[in-house]
Coordinates of C-alpha atoms in Angstrom, one line a residue:
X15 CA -61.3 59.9 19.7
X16 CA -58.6 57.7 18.9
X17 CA -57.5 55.9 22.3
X18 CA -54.9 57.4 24.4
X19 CA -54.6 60.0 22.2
X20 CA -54.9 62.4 24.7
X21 CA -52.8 61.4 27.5
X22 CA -49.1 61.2 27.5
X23 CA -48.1 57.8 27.5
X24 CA -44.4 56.1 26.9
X25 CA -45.1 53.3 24.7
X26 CA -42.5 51.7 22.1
X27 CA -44.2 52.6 18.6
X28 CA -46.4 50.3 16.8
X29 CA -46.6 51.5 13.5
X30 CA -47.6 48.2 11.0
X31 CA -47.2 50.5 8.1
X32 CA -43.9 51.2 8.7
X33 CA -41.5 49.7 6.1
X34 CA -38.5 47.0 7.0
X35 CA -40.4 46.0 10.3
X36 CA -37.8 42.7 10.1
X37 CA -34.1 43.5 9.1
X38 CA -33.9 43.0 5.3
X39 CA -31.5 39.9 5.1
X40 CA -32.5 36.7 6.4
X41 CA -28.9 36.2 8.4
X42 CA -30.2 39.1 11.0
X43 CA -33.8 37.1 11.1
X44 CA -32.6 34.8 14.4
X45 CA -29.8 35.1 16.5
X46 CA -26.3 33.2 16.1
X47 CA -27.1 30.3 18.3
X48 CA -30.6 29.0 17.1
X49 CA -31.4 25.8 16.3
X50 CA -32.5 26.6 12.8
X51 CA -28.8 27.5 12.0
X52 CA -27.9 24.7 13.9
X53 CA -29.3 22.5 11.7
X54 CA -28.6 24.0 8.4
X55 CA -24.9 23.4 9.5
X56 CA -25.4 20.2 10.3
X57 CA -26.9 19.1 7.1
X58 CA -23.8 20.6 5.5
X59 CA -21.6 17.6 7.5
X60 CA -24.1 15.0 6.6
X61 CA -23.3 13.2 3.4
X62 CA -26.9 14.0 1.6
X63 CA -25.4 12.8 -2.3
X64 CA -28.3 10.2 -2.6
X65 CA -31.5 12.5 -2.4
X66 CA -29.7 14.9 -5.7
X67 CA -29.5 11.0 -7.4
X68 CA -33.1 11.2 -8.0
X69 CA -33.0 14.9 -10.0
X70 CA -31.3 15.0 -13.7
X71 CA -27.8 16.5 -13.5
X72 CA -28.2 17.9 -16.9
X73 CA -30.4 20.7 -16.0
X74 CA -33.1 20.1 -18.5
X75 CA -36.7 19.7 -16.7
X76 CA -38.5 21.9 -14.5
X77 CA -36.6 23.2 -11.4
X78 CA -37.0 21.2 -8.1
X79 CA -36.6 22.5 -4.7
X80 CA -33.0 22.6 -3.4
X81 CA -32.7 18.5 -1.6
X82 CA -30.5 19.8 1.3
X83 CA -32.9 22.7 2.0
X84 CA -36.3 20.3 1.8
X85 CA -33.8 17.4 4.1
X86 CA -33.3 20.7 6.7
X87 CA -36.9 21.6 6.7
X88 CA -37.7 18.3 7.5
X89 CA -35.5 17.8 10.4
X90 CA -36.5 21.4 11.7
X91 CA -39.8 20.6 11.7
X92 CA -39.2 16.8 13.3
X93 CA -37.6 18.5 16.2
X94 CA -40.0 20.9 16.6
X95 CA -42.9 18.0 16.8
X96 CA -44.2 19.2 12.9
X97 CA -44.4 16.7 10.6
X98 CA -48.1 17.5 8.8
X99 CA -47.0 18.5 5.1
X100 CA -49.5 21.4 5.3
X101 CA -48.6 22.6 8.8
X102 CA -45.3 22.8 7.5
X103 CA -46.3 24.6 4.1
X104 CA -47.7 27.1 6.7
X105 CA -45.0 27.4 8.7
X106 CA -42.5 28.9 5.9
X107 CA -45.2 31.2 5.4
X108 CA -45.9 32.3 8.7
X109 CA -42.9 31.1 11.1
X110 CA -39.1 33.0 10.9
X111 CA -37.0 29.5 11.3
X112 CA -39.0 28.0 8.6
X113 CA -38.9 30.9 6.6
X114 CA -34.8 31.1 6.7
X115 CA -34.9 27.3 6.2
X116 CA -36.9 27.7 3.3
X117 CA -35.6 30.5 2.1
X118 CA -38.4 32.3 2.0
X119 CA -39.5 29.5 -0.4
X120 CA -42.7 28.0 -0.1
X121 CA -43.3 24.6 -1.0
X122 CA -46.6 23.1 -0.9
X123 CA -47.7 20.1 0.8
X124 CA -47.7 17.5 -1.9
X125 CA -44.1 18.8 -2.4
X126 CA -43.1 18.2 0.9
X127 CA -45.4 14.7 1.2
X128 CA -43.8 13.2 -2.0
X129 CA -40.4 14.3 -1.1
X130 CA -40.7 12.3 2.6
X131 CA -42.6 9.4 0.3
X132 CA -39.8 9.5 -2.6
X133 CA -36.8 9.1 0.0
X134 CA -37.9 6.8 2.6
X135 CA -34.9 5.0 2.6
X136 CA -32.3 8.0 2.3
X137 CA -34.4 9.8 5.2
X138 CA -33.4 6.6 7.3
X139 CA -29.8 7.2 6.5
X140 CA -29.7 9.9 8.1
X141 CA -30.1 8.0 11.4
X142 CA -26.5 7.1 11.3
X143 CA -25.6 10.5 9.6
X144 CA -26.5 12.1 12.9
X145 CA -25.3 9.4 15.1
X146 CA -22.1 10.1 13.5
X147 CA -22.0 13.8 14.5
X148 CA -22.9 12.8 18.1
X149 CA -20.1 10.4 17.9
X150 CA -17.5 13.2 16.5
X151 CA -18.9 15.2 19.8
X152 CA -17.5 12.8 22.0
X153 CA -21.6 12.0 22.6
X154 CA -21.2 8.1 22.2
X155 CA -20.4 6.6 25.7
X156 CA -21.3 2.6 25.4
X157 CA -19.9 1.3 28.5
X158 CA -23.8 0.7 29.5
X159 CA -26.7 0.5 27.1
X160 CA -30.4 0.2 27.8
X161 CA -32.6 -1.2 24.9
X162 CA -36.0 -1.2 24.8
X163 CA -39.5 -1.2 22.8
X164 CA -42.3 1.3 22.8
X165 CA -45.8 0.9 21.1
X166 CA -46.2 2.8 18.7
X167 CA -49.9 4.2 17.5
X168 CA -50.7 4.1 13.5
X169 CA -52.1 6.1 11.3
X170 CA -55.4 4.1 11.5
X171 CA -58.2 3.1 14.2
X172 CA -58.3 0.1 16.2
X173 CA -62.0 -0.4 15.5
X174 CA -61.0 -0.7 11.9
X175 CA -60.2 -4.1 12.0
X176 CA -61.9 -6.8 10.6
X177 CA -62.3 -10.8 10.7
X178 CA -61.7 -12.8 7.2
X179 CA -65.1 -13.6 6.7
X180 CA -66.1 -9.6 7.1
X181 CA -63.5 -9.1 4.4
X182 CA -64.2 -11.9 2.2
X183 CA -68.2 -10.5 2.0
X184 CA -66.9 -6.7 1.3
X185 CA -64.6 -7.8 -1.4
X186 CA -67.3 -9.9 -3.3
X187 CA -69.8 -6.7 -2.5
X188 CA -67.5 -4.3 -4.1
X189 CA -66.4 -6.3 -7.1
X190 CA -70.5 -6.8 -7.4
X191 CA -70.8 -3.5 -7.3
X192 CA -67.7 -2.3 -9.7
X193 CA -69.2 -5.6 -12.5
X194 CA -72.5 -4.0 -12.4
X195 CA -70.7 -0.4 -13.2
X196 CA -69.2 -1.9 -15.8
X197 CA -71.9 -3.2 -17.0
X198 CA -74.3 -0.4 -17.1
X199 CA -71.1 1.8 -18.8
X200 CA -70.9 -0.9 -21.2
X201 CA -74.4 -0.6 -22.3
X202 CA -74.1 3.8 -22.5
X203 CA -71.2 3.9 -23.9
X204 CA -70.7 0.8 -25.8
X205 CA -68.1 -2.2 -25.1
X206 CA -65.0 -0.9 -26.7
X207 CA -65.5 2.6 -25.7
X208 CA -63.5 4.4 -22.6
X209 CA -66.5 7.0 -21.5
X210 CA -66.0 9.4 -18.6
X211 CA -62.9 8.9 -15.6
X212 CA -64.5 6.1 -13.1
X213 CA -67.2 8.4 -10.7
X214 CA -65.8 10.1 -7.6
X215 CA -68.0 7.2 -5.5
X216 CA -66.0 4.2 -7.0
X217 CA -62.4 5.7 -6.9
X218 CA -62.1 5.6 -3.4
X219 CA -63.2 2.1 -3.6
X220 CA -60.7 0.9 -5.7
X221 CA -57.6 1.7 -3.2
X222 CA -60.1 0.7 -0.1
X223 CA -60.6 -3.1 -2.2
X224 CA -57.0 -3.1 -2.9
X225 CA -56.6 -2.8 1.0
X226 CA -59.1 -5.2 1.4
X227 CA -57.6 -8.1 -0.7
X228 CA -54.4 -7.4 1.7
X229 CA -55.9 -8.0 4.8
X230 CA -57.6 -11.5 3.5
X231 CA -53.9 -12.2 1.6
X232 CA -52.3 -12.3 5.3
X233 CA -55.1 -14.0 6.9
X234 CA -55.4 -17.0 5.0
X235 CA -51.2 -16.8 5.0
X236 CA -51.0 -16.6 8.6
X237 CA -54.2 -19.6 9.0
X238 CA -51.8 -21.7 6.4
X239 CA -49.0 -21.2 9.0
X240 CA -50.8 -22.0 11.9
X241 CA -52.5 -25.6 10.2
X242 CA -48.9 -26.2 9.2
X243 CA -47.5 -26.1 12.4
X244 CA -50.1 -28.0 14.0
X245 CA -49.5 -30.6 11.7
X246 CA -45.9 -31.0 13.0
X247 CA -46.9 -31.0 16.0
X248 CA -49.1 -34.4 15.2
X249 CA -46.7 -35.6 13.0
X250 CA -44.0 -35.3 15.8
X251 CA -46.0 -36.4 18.9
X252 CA -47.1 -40.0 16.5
X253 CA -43.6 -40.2 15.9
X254 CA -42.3 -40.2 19.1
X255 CA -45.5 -42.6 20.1
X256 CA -44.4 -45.0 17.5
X257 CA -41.1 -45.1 18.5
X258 CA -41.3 -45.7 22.5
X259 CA -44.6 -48.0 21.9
X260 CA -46.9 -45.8 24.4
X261 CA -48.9 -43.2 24.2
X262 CA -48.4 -39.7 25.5
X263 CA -50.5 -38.6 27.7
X264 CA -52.1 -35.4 28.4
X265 CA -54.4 -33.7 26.0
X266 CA -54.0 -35.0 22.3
X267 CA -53.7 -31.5 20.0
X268 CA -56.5 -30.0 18.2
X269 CA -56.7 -31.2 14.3
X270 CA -54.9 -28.6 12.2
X271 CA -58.1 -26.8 11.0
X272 CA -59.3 -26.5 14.1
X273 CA -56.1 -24.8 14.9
X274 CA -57.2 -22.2 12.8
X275 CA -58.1 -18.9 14.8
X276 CA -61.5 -17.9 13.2
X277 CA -61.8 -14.7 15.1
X278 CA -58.2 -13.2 13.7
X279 CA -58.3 -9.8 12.5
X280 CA -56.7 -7.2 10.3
X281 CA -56.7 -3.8 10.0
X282 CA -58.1 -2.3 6.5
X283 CA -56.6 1.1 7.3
X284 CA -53.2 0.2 7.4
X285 CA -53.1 -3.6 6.9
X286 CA -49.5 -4.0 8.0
X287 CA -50.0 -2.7 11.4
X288 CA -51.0 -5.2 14.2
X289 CA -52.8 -4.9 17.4
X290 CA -50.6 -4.3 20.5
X291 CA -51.0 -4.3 24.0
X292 CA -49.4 -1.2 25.6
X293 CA -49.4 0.2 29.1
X294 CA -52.8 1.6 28.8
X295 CA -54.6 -0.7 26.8
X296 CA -54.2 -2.0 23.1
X297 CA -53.5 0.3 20.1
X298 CA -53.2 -0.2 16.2
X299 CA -49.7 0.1 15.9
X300 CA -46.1 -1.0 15.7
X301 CA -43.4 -1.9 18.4
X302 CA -40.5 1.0 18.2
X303 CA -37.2 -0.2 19.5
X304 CA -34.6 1.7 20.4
X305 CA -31.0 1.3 22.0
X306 CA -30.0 4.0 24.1
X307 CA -27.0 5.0 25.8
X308 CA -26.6 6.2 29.2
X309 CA -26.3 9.9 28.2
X310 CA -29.5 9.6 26.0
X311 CA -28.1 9.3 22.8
X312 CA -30.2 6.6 20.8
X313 CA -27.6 4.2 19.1
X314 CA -30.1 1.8 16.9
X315 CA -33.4 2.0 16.2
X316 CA -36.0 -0.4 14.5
X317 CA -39.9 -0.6 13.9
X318 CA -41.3 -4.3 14.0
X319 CA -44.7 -5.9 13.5
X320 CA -44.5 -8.3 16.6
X321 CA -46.0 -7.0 20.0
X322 CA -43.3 -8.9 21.9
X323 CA -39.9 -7.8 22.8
X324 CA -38.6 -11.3 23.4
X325 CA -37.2 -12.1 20.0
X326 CA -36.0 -7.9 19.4
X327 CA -32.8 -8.9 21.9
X328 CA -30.5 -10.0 19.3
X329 CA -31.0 -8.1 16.2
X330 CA -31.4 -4.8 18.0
X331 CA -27.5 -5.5 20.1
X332 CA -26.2 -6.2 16.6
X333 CA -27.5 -3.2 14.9
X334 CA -26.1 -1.4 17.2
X335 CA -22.7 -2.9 17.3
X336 CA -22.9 -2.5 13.8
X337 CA -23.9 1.5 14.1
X338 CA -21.0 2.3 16.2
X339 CA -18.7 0.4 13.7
X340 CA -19.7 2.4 11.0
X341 CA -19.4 6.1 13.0
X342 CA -16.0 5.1 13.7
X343 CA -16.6 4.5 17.3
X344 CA -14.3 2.2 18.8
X345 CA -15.4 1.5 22.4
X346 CA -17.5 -1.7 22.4
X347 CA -20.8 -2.0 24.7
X348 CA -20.1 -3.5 28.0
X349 CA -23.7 -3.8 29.6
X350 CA -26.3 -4.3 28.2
X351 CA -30.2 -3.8 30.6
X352 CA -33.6 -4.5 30.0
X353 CA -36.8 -5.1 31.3
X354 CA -38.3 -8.2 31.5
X355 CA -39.5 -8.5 27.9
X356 CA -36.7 -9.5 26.5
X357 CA -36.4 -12.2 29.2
X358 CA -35.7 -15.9 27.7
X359 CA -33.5 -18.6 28.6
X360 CA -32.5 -18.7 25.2
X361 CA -31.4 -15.2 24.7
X362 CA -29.0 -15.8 27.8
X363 CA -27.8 -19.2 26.4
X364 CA -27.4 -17.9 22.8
X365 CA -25.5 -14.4 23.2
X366 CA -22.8 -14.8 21.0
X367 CA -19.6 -13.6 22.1
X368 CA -19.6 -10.1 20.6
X369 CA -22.6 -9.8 23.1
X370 CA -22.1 -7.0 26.0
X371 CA -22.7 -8.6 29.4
X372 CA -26.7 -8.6 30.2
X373 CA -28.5 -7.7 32.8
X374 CA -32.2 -8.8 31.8
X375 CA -35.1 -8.6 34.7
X376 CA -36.7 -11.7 34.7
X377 CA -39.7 -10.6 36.1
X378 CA -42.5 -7.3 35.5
X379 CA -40.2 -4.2 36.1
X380 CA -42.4 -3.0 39.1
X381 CA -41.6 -6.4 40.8
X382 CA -38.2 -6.4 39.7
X383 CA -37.4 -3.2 41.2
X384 CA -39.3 -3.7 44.8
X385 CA -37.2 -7.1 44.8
X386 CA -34.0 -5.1 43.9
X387 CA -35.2 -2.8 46.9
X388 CA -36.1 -5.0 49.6
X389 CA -33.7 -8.2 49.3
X390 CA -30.2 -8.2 50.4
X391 CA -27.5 -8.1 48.0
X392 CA -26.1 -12.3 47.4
X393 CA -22.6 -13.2 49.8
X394 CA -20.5 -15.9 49.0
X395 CA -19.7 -17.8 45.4
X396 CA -22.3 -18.4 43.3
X397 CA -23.9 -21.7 43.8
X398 CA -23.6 -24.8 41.7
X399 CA -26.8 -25.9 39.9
X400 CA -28.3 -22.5 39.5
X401 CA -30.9 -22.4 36.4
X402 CA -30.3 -19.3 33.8
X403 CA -33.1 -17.6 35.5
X404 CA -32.0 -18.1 38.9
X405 CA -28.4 -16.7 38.2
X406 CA -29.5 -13.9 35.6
X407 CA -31.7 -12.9 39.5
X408 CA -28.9 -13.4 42.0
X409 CA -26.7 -11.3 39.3
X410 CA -29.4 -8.2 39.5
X411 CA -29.6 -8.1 43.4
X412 CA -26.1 -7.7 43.8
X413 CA -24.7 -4.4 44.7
X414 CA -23.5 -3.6 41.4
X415 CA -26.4 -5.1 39.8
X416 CA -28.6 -2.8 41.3
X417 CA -26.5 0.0 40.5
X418 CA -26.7 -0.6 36.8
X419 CA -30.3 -2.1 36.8
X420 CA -31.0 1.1 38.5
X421 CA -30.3 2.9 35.1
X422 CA -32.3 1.4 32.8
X423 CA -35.8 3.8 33.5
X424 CA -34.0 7.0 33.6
X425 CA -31.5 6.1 30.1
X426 CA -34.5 4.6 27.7
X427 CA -37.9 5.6 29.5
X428 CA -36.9 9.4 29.2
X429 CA -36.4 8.7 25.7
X430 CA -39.6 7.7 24.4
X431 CA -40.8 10.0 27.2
X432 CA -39.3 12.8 24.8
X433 CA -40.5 11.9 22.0
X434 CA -43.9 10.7 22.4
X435 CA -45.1 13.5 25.0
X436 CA -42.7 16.3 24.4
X437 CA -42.3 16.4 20.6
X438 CA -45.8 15.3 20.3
X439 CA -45.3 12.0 18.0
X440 CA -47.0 9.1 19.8
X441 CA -48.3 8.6 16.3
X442 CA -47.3 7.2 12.8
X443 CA -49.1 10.1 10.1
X444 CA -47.6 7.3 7.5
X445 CA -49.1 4.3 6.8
X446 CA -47.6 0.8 5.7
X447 CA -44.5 -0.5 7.9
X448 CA -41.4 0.6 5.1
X449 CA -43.4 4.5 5.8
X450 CA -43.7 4.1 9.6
X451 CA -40.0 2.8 9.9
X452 CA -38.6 5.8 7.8
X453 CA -41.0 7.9 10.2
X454 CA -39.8 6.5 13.5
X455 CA -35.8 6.5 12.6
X456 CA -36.5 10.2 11.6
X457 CA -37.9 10.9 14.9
X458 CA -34.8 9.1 16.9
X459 CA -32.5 10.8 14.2
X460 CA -34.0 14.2 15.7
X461 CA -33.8 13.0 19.2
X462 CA -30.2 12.7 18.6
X463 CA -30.1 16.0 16.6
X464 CA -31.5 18.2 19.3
X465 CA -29.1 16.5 22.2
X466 CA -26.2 17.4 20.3
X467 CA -27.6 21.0 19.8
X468 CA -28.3 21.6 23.2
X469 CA -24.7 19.8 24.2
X470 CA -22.9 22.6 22.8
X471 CA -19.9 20.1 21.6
X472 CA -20.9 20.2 17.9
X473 CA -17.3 20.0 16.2
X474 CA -17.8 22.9 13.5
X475 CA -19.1 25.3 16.5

């Protein structure tokens, strides 16, 4: 007996024979106000012209996936936290948004790869693309900015990394090993003959010892920096003996090859990435920085190499001042906070005057804020004599420094918080740091993308 065929239940029919079990036309697939039509109507305000530059406009070749509809499945599937080529292959396959996205194309995963590979650098425009839609929106509010730096994970394990010496022996292993596979192919097939495609065992090898010779390329760049600066150092410290007559004193520095650290390391995974401490231990990675503004909106964004923040202060306020001048926003940043990374006497000394007004913690933010809790606010006029440090602190436990100080966690802290736990990318799937800065500038080009959806101020709604 078939169950509940006997008794006289009320249940809504499920018949999975019946025909048209979805409506027939893609437009009745999703409601009006989801964000897969969302986006599809914002690509169509973006200015996309430079991904069609890489297609001929004659017509002649074999037809290519529509660029508009392959830059909207990409940013769907960024703010969804999807960015594997082959999840996303199964997604128009299997989800409705990607489906009407695609529609109801499927393009494979080395479509989708080589099209994310192919237009690195147009993907990144479309940080500023974006940016310019929240700016239409009346999104861009810079009277306070936060700026920051997050680490990053790549697409490669810390344990991968490797001393020069390690290197140098698996380099002179492997071209061992490739000399004597040439010459036992040499003796089979003869010298001047081709024979078979090199065996499945050596082709990996040969993009592994290309990796290789990277790593040992920096290493013995970065051990010619380091002898070259000790050098100066000498040079400087006999120059200054020679000129005063005496000696310095203290401890004379090392000789420049003993300078050298023997114990550096790189990564053969992805050579360009470093190793970084972060708040719960290091990572193989990069250092994201971001801008953001005090309604969340992320106004510049950068990947770098270095682990610290300290010398990110500059560039990252001038990108952004550049940013704003390009989406036509006309308000200039008047505060600027951050933690106490970015803390130098220098930055303070050097902010040019197109600068905002910074308010920079000069010690770790856990101190700075039970400081900012527990002392009273400064009375009176500021003291004569004060050091950059000691006025950049009396400026922070004022009333209104606290106030905006305040801020800074809950504007740029939510923001990585978003897209590193929510979204699910607290990791590079790209390797090399021109692939991970596309990647991360995609995923604060989303950020954006899905506060302006869920703002409801879109201009074209």
């Amino acid at each position: 007996k078939e169950r509940g065929k006997e008794m006289a239940y009320n249940f809504i029919s499920c018949d999975r024979g019946q025909k048209y079990l979805l409506p027939p036309s893609l437009l009745e697939w999703l409601p009006e106000g989801d964000l897969t039509w969302f986006i599809l109507d914002a690509v169509e305000q973006m200015e996309v012209e430079d991904f069609y530059k890489k297609h001929r406009s004659d017509g002649w070749g074999r037809a290519a996936f529509e660029p508009s509809m392959m830059v909207s499945l990409l940013l769907y599937g960024y703010c969804m936290g999807e960015r594997s080529s082959r999840r996303i292959e199964q997604l128009c396959e299997r989800d409705i948004g990607f489906r009407v996205i695609a529609a109801n194309q499927r393009p494979d995963h080395s479509t989708i790869a080589r099209f994310r590979k192919e237009h690195e650098k147009e993907l990144e425009k479309l940080f500023t693309e974006v940016l310019k839609l929240c700016a239409e929106a009346g999104l861009v509010k810079v009277g306070i900015v936060a700026l920051d730096g997050t680490k990053m994970k790549a697409h490669a394990a810390l344990s991968s990394n490797r001393t020069q010496k390690h290197i140098e022996e698996e380099v002179e292993k492997m071209l061992e090993e490739a000399a004597s596979k040439d010459a036992e192919e040499d003796r089979k097939f003869g010298k001047d003959k081709r024979g078979d495609e090199l065996p499945e065992e050596l082709r990996g090898r040969q993009s592994r010892l290309i990796r290789l010779k990277e790593c040992k390329e920096r290493l013995e760049r970065e051990a010619t920096e380091v002898v070259a600066s000790q050098q100066r150092r000498i040079d400087e410290r006999e120059a200054e003996e020679a000129e005063t007559g005496r000696k310095k004193r203290g401890r004379k520095p090392k000789k420049p090859e003993e300078a050298k650290n023997k114990e550096a390391k790189a990564n053969i995974t992805d050579p360009e990435s470093r190793i970084m401490k972060g708040r719960v231990g290091y990572v193989q990675g990069y250092n994201g920085q971001a801008v953001v503004t005090e309604g969340q909106i992320i106004v510049a964004a950068e990947l770098t190499q270095e682990e610290n923040d300290v010398q990110q202060l500059d560039p990252m306020v001038k990108k952004a001042g550049k940013n704003l001048i390009e989406v036509g926003v006309k308000e200039e940043m008047g505060v600027g906070v951050a933690d106490a990374g970015y803390w130098s006497e220098a930055n303070v000394k050097d902010a040019s005057g197109t600068m905002p007004e910074l308010l920079i913690a000069t010690k770790k933010d856990w101190k700075q804020r039970e400081a900012i809790r527990e002392q009273e606010p400064p009375r009176g006029r500021i003291p004569d004599g004060l050091s950059e440090r000691e006025r950049m602190e009396r400026k922070l436990l004022t009333k209104r420094g606290k106030r905006l100080y305040s801020k800074r966690g809950q504007m740029i802290e939510a923001v990585f918080g978003q897209i590193k736990e929510v979204r699910r990318m607290s990791r590079f799937i790209r390797r090399g740091l021109s692939a991970c800065a596309s990647e991360w500038k995609l995923m604060c080009a989303t950020h954006n993308l899905l506060k302006l959806f869920r703002s409801g101020k879109a201009c074209w709604v």
